mmCIF file of C-alpha atoms (C1' of nucleotides) in Angstrom:
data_model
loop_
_atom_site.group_PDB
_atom_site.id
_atom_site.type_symbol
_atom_site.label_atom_id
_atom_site.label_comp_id
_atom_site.label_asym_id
_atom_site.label_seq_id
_atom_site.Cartn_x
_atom_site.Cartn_y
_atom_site.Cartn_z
ATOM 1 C CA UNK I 197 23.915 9.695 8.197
ATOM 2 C CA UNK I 198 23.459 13.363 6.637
ATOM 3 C CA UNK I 199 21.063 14.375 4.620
ATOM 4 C CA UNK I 200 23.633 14.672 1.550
ATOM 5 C CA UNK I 201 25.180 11.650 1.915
ATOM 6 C CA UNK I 202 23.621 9.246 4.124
ATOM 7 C CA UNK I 203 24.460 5.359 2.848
ATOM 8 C CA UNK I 204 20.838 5.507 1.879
ATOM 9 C CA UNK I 205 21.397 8.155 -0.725
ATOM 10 C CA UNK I 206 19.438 11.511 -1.155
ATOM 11 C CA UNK I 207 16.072 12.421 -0.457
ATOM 12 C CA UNK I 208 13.745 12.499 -3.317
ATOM 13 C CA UNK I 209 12.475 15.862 -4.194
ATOM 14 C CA UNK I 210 9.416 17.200 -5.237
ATOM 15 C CA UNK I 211 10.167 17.386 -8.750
ATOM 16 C CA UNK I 212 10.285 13.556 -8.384
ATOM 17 C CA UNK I 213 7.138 13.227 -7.036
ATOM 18 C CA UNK I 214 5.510 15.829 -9.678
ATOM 19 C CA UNK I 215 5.073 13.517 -12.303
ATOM 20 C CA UNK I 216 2.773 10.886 -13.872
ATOM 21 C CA UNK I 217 1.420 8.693 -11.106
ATOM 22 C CA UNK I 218 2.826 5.578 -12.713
ATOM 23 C CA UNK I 219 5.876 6.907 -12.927
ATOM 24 C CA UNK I 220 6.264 7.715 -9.695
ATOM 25 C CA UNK I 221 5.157 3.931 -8.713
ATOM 26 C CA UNK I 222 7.757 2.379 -11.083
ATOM 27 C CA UNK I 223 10.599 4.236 -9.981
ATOM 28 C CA UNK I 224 10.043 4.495 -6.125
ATOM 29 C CA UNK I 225 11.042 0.012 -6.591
ATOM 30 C CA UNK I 226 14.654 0.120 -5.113
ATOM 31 C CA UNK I 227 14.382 3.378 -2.938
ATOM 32 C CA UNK I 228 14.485 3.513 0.552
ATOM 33 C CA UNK I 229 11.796 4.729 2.823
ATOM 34 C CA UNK I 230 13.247 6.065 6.196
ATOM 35 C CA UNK I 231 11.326 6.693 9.489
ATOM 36 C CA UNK I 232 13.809 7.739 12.510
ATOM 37 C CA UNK I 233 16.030 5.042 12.811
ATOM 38 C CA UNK I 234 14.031 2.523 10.613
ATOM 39 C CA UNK I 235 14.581 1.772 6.794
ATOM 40 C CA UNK I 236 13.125 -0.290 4.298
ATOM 41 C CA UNK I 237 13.761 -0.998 0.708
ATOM 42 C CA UNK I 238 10.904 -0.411 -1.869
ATOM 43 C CA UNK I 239 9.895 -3.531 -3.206
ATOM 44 C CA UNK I 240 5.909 -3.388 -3.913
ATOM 45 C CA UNK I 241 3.978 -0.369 -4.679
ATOM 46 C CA UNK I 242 0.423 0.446 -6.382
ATOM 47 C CA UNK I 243 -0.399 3.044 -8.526
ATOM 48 C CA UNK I 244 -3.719 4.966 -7.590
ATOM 49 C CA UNK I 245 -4.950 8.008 -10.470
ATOM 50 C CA UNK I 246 -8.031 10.382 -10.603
ATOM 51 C CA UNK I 247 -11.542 10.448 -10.948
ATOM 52 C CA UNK I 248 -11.671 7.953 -14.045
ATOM 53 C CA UNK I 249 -10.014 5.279 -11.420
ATOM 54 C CA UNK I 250 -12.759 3.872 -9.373
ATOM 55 C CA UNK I 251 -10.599 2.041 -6.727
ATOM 56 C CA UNK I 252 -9.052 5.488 -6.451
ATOM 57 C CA UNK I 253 -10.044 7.344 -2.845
ATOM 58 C CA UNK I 254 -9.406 10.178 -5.650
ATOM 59 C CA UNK I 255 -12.328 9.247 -8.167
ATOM 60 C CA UNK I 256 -15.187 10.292 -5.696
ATOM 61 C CA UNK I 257 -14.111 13.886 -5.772
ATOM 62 C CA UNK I 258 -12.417 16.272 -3.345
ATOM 63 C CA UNK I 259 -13.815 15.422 0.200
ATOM 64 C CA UNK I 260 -12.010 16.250 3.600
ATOM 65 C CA UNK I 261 -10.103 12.839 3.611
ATOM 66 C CA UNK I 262 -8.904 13.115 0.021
ATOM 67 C CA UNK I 263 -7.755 16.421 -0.270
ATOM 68 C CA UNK I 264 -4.264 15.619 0.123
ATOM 69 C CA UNK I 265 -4.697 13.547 -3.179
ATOM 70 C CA UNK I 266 -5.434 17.059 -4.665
ATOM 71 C CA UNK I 267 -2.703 18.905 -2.762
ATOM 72 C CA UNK I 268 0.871 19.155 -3.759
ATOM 73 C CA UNK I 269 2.907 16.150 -4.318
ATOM 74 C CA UNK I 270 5.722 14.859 -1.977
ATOM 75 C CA UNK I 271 3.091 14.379 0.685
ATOM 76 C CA UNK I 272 2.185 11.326 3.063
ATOM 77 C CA UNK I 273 -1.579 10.203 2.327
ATOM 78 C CA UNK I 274 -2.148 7.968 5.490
ATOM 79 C CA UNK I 275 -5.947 6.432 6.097
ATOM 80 C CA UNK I 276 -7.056 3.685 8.056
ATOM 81 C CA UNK I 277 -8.896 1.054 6.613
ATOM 82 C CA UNK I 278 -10.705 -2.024 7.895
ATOM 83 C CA UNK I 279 -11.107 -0.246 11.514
ATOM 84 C CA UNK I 280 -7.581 -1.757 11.485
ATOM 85 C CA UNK I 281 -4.466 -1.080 9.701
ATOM 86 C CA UNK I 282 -2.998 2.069 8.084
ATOM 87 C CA UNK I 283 -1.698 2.274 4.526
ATOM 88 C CA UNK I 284 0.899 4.853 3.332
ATOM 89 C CA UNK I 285 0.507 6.617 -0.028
ATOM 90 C CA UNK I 286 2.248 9.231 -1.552
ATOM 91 C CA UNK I 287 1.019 11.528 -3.510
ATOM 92 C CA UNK I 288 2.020 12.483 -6.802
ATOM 93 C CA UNK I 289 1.034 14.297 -9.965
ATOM 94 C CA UNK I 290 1.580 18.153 -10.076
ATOM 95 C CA UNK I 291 -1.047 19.843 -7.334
ATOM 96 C CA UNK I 292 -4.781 19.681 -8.232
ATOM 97 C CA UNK I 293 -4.204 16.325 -9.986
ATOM 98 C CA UNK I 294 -4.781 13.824 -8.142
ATOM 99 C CA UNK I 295 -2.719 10.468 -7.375
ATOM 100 C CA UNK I 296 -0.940 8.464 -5.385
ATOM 101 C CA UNK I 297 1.328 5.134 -4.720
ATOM 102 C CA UNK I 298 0.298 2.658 -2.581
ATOM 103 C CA UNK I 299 3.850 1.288 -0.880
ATOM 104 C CA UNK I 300 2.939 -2.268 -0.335
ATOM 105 C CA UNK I 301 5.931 -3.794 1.034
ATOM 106 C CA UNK I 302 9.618 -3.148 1.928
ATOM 107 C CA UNK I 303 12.395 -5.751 1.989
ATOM 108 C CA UNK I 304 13.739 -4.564 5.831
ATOM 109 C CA UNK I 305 16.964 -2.679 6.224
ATOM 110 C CA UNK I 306 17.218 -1.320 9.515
ATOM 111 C CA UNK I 307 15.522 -0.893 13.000
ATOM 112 C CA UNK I 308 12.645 -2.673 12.396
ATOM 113 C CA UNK I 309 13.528 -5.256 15.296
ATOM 114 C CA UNK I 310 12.160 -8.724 12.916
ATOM 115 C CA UNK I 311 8.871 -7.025 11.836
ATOM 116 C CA UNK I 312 8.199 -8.092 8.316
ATOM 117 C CA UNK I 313 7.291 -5.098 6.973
ATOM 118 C CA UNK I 314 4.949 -7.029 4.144
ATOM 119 C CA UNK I 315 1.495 -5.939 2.998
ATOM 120 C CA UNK I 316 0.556 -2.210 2.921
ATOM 121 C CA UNK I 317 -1.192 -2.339 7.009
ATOM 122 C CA UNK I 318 1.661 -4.505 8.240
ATOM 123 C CA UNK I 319 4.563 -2.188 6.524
ATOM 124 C CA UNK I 320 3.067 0.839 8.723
ATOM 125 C CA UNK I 321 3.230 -0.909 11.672
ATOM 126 C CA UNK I 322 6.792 -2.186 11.816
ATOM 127 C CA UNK I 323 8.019 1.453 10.654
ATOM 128 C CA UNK I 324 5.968 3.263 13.374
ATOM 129 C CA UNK I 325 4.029 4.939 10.513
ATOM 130 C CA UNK I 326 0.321 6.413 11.243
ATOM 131 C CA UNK I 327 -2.369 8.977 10.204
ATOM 132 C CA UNK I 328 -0.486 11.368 12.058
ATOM 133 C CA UNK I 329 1.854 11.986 9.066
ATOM 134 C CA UNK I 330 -1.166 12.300 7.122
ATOM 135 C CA UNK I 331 -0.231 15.170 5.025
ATOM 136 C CA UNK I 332 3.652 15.266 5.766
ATOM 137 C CA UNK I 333 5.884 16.973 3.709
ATOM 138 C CA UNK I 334 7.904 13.645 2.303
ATOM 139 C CA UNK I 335 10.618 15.484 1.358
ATOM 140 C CA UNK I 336 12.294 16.892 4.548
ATOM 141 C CA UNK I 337 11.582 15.707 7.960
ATOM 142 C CA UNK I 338 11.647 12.061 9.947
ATOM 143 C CA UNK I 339 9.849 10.347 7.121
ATOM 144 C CA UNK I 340 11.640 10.519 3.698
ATOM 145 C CA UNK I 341 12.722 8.423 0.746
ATOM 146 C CA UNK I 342 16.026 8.250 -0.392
ATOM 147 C CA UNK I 343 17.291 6.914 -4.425
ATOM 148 C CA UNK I 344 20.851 5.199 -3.339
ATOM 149 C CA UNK I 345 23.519 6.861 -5.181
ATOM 150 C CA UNK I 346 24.302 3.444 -7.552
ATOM 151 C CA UNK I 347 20.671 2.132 -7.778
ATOM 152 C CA UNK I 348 20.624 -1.595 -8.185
ATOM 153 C CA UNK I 349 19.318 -2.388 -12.238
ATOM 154 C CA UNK I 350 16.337 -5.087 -11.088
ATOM 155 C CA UNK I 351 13.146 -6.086 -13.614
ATOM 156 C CA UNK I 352 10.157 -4.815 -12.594
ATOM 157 C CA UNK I 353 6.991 -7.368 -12.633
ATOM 158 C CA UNK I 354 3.404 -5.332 -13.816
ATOM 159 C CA UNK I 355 0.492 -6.907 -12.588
ATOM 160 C CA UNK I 356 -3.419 -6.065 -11.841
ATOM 161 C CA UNK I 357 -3.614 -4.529 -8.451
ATOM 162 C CA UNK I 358 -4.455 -6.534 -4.993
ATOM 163 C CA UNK I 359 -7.681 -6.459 -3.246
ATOM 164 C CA UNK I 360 -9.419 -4.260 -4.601
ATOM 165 C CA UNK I 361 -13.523 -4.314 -6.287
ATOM 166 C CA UNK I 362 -13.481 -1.828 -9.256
ATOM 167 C CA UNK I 363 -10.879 -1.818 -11.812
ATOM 168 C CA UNK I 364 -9.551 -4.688 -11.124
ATOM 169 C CA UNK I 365 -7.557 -5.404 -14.424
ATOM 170 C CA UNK I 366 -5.930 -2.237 -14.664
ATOM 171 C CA UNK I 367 -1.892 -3.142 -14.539
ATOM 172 C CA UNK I 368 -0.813 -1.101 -11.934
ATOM 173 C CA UNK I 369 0.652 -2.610 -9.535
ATOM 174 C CA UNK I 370 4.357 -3.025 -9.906
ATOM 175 C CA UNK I 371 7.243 -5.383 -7.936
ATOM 176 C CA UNK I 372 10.805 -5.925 -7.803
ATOM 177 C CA UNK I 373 11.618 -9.351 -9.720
ATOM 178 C CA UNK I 374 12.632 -12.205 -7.297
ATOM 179 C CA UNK I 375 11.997 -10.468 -4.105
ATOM 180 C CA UNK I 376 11.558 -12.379 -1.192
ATOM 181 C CA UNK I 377 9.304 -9.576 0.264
ATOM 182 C CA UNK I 378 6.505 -9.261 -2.247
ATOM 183 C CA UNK I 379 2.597 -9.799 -0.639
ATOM 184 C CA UNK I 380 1.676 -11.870 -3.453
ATOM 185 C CA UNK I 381 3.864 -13.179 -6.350
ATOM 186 C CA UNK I 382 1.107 -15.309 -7.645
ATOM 187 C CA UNK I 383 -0.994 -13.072 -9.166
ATOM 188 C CA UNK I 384 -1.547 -13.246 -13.121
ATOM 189 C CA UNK I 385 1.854 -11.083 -14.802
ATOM 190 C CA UNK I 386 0.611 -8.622 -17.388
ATOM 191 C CA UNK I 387 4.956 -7.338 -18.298
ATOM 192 C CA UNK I 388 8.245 -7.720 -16.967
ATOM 193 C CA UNK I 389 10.413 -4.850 -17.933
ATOM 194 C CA UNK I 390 13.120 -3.089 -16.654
ATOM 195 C CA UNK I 391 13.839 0.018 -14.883
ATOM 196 C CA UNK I 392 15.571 2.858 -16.215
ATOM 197 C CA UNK I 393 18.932 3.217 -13.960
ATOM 198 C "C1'" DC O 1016 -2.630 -26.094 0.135
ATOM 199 C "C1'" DA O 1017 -7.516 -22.875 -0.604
ATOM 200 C "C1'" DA O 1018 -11.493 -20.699 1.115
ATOM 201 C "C1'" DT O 1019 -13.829 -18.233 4.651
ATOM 202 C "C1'" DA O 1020 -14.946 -15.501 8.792
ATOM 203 C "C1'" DG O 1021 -14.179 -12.110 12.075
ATOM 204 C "C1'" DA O 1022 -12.042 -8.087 13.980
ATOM 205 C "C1'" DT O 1023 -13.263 -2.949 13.983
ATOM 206 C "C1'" DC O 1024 -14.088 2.102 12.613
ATOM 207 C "C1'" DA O 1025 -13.562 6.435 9.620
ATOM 208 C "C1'" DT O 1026 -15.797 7.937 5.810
ATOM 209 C "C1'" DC O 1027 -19.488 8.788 2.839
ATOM 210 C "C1'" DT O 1028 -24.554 7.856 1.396
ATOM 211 C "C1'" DG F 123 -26.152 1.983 7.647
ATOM 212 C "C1'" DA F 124 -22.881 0.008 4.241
ATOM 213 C "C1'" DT F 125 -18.467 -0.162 2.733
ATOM 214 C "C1'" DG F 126 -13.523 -1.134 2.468
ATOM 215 C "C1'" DA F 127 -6.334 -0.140 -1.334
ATOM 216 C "C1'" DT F 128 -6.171 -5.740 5.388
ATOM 217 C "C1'" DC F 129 -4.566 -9.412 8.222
ATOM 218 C "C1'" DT F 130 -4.965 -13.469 11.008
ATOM 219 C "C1'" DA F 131 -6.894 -17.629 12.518
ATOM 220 C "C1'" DT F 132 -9.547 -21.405 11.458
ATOM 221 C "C1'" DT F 133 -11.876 -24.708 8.704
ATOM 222 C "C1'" DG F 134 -12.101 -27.896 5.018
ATOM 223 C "C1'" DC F 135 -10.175 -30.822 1.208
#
DNA sequence: CAATAGATCATCT
DNA sequence: GATGATCTATTGC
């Protein structure tokens, strides 16, 4: 696999990444995230804004752990939670806006030797993801995401995000239809659309 | 099935 | 000192 043309596709750049943080979320379903040998197909992610978003690291303000949020987009946003597990987020909007997407699962591809890569602190473990890329540069390097060159055309199911205390009606999490690899497909639908390719 | 408890620690108050 | 964008095992119906 090259860069170019791997048979994953090409790596998203930054002008991907520099956009609305919903956006981002939405169209990220379908890509693949690649670690080293180890690939997995986008099929939950979470949308995570600014300061008006209280289940947002972002909304308490520029601290040491969030200042990636405010950074440039393209970049891994990796924090432990629970004493536990490790989520991966990355971080969009144009620099000194904050947001992020949550990935929250990935239908497995390659390498990941029968991990199910399910829920956002399992998904890091069976791609050998940590808080060392914490602030990688998602757009070159071992960790990237790829678009596939003939995206698949799947609906996209909206619903209020998982496990979370504040804001917990907004509609921002988002999941491929019919996936077998979704956390939880029983949560109350707010839309089913479809994506744009 | 659903509900609950416990593990475990970086971050912020 | 409390909290939390989780997961697993266990209990209870």
């Amino acid at each position: 696999m090259r860069s170019s043309g791997g048979s994953w596709g090409r790596i998203l750049g930054r002008s991907f990444y520099a956009r609305p943080t919903v956006e981002v979320a939405r169209d990220l379903l379908g890509c693949y995230l690649v670690h080293g040998t180890r690939a997995g197909r986008i099929v939950e992610t979470e949308a995570y804004l600014g300061l008006e978003d209280r289940a947002a690291h972002a909304s308490r303000g520029l601290t040491p752990r969030t200042g990636v949020l405010f950074g440039p987009p393209g970049h891994a946003y990796v924090y432990l939670i629970y004493g536990m597990y490790e989520c991966l987020n990355l971080v969009a909007e144009p620099a000194g806006t904050p947001g992020c997407v949550l990935i929250r699962a990935l239908e497995p591809v390659a390498g990941l030797d029968g991990e199910r890569p399910v829920g956002p602190g399992r998904l890091t473990r069976a791609m050998g993801i940590s808080r060392r890329h914490n602030g990688a540069d998602v757009t070159q390097g071992d960790l990237v995401v790829r678009r596939p060159p003939h995206p698949e055309r799947v609906r996209i199911v909206t619903t209020p995000r998982i496990g979370i205390t504040h804001c917990s009606d907004w509609p921002l999490r988002f999941f491929v239809d019919g996936s077998r690899f979704v956390s939880r497909v029983s949560t109350r639908i707010a839309e089913i659309s479809r994506n744009a390719e």
